[in-house]
Every structure is written in structure tokens, then in C-alpha cells.
Short mmCIF file of C-alpha atoms and ligand atoms in Angstrom, two decimals:
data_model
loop_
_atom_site.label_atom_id
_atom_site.label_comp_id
_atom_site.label_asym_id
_atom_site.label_seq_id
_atom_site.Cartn_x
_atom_site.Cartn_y
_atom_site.Cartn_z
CA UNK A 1 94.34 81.74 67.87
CA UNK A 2 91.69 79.76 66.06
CA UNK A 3 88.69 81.07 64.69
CA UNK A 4 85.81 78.20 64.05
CA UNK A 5 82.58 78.50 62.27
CA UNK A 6 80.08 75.34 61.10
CA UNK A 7 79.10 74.72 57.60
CA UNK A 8 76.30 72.70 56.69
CA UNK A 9 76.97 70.63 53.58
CA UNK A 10 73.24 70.50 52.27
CA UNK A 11 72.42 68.35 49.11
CA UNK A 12 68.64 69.54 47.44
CA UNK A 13 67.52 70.68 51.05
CA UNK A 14 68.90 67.38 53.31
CA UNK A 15 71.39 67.94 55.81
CA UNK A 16 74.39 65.50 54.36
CA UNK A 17 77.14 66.61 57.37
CA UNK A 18 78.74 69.20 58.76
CA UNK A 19 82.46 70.46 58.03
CA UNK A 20 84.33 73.02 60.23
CA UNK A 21 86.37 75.57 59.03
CA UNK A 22 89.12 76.51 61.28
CA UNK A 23 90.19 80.05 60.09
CA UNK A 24 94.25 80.78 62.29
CA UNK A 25 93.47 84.27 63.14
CA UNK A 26 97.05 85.19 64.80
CA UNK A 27 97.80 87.27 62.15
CA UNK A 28 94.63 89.17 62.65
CA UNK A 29 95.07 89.15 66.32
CA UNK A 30 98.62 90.48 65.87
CA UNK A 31 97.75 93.48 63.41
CA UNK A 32 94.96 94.29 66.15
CA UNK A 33 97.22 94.39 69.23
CA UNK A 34 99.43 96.77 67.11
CA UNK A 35 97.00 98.59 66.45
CA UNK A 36 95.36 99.18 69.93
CA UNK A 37 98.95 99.68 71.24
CA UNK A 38 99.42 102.24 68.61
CA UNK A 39 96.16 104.51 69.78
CA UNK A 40 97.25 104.20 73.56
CA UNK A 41 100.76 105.08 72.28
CA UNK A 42 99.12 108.42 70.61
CA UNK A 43 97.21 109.28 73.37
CA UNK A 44 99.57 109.07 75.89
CA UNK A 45 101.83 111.30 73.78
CA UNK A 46 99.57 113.77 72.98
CA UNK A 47 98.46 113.62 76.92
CA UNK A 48 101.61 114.95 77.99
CA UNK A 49 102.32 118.17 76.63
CA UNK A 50 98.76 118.71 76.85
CA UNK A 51 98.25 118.54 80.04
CA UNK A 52 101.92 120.90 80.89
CA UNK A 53 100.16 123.46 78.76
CA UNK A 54 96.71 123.16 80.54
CA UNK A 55 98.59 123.52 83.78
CA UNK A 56 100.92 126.21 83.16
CA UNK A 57 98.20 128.44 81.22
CA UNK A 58 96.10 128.08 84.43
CA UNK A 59 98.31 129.44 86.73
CA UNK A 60 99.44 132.14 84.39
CA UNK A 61 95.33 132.85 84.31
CA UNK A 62 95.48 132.61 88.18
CA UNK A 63 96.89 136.07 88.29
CA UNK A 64 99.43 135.19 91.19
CA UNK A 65 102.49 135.90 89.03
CA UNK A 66 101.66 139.48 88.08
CA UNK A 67 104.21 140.60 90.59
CA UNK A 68 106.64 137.99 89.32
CA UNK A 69 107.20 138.56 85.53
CA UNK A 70 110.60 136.41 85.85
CA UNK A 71 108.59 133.12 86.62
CA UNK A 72 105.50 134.65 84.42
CA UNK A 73 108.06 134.38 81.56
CA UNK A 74 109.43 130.77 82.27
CA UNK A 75 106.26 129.39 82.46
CA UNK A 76 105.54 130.92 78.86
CA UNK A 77 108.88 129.70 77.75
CA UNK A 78 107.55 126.34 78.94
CA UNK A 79 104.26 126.04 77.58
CA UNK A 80 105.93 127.36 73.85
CA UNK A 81 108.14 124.44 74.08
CA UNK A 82 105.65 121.84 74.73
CA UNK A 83 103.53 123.15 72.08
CA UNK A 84 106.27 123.00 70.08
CA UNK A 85 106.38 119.14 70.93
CA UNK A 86 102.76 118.71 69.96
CA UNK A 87 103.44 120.32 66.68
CA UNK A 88 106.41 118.06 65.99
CA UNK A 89 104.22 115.09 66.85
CA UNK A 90 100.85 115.77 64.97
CA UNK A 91 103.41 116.63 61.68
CA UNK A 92 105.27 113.04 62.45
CA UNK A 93 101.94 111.50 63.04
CA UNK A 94 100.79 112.85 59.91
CA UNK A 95 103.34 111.75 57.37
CA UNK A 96 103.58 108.43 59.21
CA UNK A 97 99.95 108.03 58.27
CA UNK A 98 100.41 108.87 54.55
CA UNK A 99 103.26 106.68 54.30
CA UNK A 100 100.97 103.93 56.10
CA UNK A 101 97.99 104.53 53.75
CA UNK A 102 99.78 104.91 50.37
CA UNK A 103 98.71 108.27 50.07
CA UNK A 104 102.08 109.52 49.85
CA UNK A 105 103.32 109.77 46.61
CA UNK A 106 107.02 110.10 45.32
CA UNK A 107 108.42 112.76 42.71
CA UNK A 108 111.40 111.13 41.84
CA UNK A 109 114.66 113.52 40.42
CA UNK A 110 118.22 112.69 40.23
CA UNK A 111 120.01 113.73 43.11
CA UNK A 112 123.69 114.64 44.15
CA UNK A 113 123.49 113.31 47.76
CA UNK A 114 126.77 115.81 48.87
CA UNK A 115 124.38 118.62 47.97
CA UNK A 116 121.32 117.24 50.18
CA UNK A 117 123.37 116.15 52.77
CA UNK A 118 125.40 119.74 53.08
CA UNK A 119 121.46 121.22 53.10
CA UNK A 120 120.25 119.33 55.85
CA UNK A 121 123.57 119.67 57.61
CA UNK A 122 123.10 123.32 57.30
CA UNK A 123 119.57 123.38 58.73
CA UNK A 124 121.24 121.83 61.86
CA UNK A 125 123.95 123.85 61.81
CA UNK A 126 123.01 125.59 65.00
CA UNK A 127 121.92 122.57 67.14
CA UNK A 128 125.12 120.75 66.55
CA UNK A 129 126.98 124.14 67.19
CA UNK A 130 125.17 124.51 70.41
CA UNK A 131 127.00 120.80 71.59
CA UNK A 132 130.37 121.97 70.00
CA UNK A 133 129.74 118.92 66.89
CA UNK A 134 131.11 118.79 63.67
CA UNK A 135 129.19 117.62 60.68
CA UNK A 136 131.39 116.10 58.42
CA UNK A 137 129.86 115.80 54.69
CA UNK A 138 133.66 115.56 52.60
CA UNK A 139 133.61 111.78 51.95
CA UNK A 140 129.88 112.70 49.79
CA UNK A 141 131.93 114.55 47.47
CA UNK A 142 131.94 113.10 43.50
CA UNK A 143 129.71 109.92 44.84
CA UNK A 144 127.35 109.27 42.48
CA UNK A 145 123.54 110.68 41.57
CA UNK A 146 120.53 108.77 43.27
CA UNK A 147 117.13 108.65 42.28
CA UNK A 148 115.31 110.46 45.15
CA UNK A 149 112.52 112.66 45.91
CA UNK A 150 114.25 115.82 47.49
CA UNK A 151 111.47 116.86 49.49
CA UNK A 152 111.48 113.08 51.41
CA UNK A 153 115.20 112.91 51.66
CA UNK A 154 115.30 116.13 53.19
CA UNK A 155 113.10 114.23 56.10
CA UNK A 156 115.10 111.41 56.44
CA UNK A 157 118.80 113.24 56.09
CA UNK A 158 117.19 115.50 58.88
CA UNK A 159 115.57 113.28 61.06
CA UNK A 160 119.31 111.17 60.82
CA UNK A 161 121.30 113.80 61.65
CA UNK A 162 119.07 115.37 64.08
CA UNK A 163 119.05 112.12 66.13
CA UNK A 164 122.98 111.56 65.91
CA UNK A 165 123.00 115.57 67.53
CA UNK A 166 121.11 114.33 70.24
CA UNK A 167 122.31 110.68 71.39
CA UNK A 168 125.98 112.40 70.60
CA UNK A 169 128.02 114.06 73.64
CA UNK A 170 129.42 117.35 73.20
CA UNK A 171 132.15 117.43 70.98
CA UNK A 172 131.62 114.93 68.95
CA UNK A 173 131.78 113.82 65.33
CA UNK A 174 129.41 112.92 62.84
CA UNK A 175 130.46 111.36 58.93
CA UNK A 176 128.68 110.88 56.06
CA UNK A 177 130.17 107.72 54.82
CA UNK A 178 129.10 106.12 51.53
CA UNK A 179 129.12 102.70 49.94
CA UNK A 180 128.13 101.16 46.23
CA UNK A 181 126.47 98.23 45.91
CA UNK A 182 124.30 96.51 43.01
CA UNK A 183 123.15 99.54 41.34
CA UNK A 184 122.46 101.26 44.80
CA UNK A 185 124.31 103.92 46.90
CA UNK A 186 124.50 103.23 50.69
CA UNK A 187 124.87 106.63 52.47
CA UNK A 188 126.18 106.47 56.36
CA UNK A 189 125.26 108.34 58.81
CA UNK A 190 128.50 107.98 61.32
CA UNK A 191 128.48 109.32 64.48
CA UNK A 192 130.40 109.16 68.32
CA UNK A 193 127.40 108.88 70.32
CA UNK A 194 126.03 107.13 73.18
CA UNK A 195 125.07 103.41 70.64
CA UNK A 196 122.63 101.42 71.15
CA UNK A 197 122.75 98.35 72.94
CA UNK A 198 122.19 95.07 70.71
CA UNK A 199 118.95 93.82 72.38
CA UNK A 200 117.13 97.24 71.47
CA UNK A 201 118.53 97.16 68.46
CA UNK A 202 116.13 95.25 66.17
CA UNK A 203 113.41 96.95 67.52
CA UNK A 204 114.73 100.45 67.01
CA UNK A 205 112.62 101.54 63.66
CA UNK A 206 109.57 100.59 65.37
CA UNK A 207 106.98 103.39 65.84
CA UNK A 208 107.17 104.92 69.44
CA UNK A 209 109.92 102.12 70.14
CA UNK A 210 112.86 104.22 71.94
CA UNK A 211 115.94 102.53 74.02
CA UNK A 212 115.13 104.65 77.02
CA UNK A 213 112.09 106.48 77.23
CA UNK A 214 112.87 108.27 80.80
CA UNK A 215 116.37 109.45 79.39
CA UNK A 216 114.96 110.17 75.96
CA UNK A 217 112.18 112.37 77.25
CA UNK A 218 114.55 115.30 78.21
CA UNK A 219 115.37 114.72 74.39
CA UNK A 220 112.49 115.56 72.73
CA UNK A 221 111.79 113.23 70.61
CA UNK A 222 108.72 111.32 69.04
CA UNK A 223 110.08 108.02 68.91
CA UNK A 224 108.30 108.02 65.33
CA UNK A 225 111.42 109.27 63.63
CA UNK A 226 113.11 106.44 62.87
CA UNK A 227 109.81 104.37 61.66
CA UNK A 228 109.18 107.75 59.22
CA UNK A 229 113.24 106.95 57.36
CA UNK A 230 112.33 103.09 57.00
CA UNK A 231 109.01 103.77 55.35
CA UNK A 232 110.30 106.84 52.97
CA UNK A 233 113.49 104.87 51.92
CA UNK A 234 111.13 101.40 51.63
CA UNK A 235 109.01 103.68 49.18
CA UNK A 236 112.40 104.64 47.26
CA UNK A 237 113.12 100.67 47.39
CA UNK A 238 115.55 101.11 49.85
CA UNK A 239 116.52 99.04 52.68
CA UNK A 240 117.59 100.98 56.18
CA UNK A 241 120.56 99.41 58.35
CA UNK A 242 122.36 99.75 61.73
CA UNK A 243 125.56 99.56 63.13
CA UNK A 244 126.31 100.54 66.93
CA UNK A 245 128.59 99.92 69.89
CA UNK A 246 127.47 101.00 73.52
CA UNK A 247 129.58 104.14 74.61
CA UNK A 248 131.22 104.02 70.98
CA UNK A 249 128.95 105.09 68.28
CA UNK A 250 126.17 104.45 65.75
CA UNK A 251 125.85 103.85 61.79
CA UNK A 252 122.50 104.24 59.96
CA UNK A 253 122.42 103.56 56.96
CA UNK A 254 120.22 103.75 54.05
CA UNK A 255 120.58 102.66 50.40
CA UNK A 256 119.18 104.20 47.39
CA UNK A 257 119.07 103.49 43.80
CA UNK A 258 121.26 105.50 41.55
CA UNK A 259 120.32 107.41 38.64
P1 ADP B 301 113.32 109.63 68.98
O1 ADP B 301 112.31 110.66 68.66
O2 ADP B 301 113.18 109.06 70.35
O3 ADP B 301 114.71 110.04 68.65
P2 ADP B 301 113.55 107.74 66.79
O4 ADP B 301 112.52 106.86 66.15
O5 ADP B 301 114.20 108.75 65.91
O6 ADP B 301 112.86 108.41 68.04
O7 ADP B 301 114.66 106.82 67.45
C1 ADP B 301 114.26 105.72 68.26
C2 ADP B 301 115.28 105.47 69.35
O8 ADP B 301 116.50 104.96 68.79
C3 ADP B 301 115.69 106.72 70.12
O9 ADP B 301 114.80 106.98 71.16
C4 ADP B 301 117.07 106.35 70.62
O10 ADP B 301 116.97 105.59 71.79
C5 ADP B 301 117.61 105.45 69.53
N1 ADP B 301 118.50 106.17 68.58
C6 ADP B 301 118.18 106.70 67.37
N2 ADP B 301 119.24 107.26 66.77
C7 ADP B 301 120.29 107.08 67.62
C8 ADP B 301 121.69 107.43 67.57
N3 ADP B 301 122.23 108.07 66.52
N4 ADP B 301 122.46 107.07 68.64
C9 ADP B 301 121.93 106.42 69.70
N5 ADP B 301 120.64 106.06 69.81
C10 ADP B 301 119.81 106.38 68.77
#
């Protein structure tokens, strides 16, 4: 895309020529159509559980269930869950935001990642229970300090581990797994899950970007957590990675610096 404007080249009031500036505005273009996707994106999002809510709560206000406290209940049960949904979103939508704008700032503290890890692990504890998975955090043990903000790797452990739960059959397994390299710790998130196929790979830290949205629904998730771990460890001055075989498994991982 080309953006041109005229200049007059003027010399004490006489026209001497004309030059035109040709500005390339694809960049522009590009952060624009990002943008405009990311609003419909939002609103779409937000539409959803919206709307279930809207719908259930009016025919819970109908009055036609007062004989029928069974279904009166479900419907409750349904419109907690999607409001629970909204809540997740608005907080993801939030922190993406202050990562985007800089607002965010870091309190840095040395960290032993087996203690963070078995923290988050325990937060989960229940979810992974529910689908019969172990979390296995033994290969953290005596790997050395990073410089982290605990807070922000709490998010990023969780989010992690909360998306191996889900894309993992019952049953499975999921490993910590760590590496050193140049100053930096590489912590692995291993697990036996469903993997990703290579083509949606690169596009899988993208905000909203999920492999299968239909399947993924039932899931639960925002699609935003995976763009919210590549900006928090970026603001570390970390890199993320991925490793994944279809039907096999998934690695993410993430490197920090150590202390
Ligand atoms: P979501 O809220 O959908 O989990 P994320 O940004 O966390 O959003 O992840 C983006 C997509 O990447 C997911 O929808 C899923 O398709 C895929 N994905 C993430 N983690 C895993 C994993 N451990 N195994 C398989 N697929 C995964």
C-alpha cells in the first residue's frame, strides 16, 4: 500500500516543481487490520456468554420453572459458569492490555523454580485429579535460582499447566523438564496430550489464535493464554518455545535468566 501526497518546492514565493512523496503504508495497514480483528475478536467473545446469561436469566424470570426446581437449578449452574467465563476473559483481557501498554511493571526476586512450579501444581491439583493426571515437578529439584517476578510466573506456570490439563486425555502425564543455556534456565512444560499439528503451530501464541475453536469451546478457554506467557516471559527477556507431535504430546518452553 502506497500512500502519496504533493509537495510544492517553492523558492521566495515561485512555484520551482513539484516532488511526490510516496510514504509504504503496509506496515500501518497491517497494525490496523490487527487491530480491527482484535475488537471483533473481543466482541464476539464477550457476545457469547452474554447472551447464555441473558437467555437463561429470562426464562428463570419467566416463572415457568417454579414447579421444576431440578431444571431451575441447571440453568443457574449454567449461567454461574458462563459468568465465570466472562470473568476469566475481562481478567485475561486486562493483563494482556498492561502487558501491551507497558503499564505492567516487573518486581524482580530470585526464584527457586521447583518451589513455584510445586505452587502452581498445587493450585491445579484438583483439575488434574478430576482427569486422573499426574503432575510431575522431581526433575525441578536443585536446578538453579532465576530472576523472576513471582506474582507473573505464577500466571504463566498456571496458564501452562492449566492448558496441558486440558488438551491432555485422562491419565496422562505432565513433566517439568529443565535445560541451561547461556546464563538462562529453560523450564519444560512436558505433557501426553492431544499436540498440535505443525501448520498451527507458529501461530499458536497469537491472541485469540486456537487450533480448533469448535473443539476448544467445550474447553473453556480464552485463546489469550498463550499470548499472556510470551509477553510476561518477553518482559523477563525470555524467549517462549514449542515442541509437539499430533496424538503424542506437547513441550512449552520458556527460558529465564538466572540469578
Ligand atoms: P486457550 O484458552 O484456547 O487454551 P491458549 O492461548 O492458552 O488458549 O492456547 C491457544 C491454543 O493452543 C489452544 O486453543 C490449543 O489449541 C493450543 N494448545 C495450547 N496448549 C496446548 C497443549 N498443551 N496441548 C495441545 N494444544 C495446546
Amino acid at each position: 500500500h502506497l500512500l502519496t501526497h504533493w509537495v510544492p518546492l517553492r523558492e521566495e514565493g515561485v512555484l520551482q516543481g513539484i516532488v511526490a512523496v510516496f510514504h509504504d503504508i503496509t506496515d500501518l495497514k497491517k497494525l490496523e487490520n490487527i487491530r480491527r480483528d482484535f475488537v471483533a475478536n473481543v466482541s464476539h467473545e464477550l457476545r457469547t456468554p452474554v447472551t447464555v446469561i441473558k437467555g437463561y436469566g429470562e426464562a428463570l424470570l419467566g416463572g415457568t420453572l417454579e414447579n421444576d426446581p431440578e431444571r431451575a437449578r441447571r440453568f443457574v449452574e449454567i449461567i454461574y459458569s458462563h459468568s465465570e467465563r466472562l470473568a476469566d476473559l475481562i481478567g485475561d483481557l486486562l493483563t494482556l492490555s498492561q502487558l501491551e501498554s507497558g503499564t505492567l511493571t516487573l518486581d524482580l526476586t530470585p526464584l527457586q523454580i521447583e518451589r513455584a512450579a510445586g505452587h502452581a501444581a498445587g493450585l491445579l491439583e484438583q483439575k488434574a485429579g478430576r482427569k486422573q493426571i499426574t503432575i510431575n515437578t522431581a526433575a525441578l529439584a536443585g536446578a538453579p535460582a532465576i530472576l523472576a517476578d513471582p506474582g507473573r510466573l505464577e500466571q504463566v506456570l498456571i496458564n501452562l499447566l492449566d492448558n496441558a490439563i486440558k488438551y491432555t486425555p485422562a491419565s496422562g502425564t505432565i513433566s517439568f523438564i529443565t535445560a541451561e543455556e547461556n546464563g538462562m534456565l529453560r523450564i519444560g512444560v512436558r505433557d501426553t496430550g492431544i499436540g498440535i499439528p505443525p501448520k498451527d503451530l507458529p501461530r499458536i501464541f497469537e491472541r485469540f489464535y486456537r487450533v480448533d475453536a469448535a473443539r476448544n469451546r467445550d474447553e473453556g478457554g480464552t485463546g489469550l493464554g498463550l499470548s499472556i506467557v510470551k509477553h510476561i516471559v518477553q518482559l523477563h527477556g525470555g524467549t517462549v518455545a514449542v515442541e509437539s507431535e499430533p496424538g503424542k504430546g506437547s513441550t512449552f518452553w520458556i527460558s529465564l535468566r538466572k540469578a
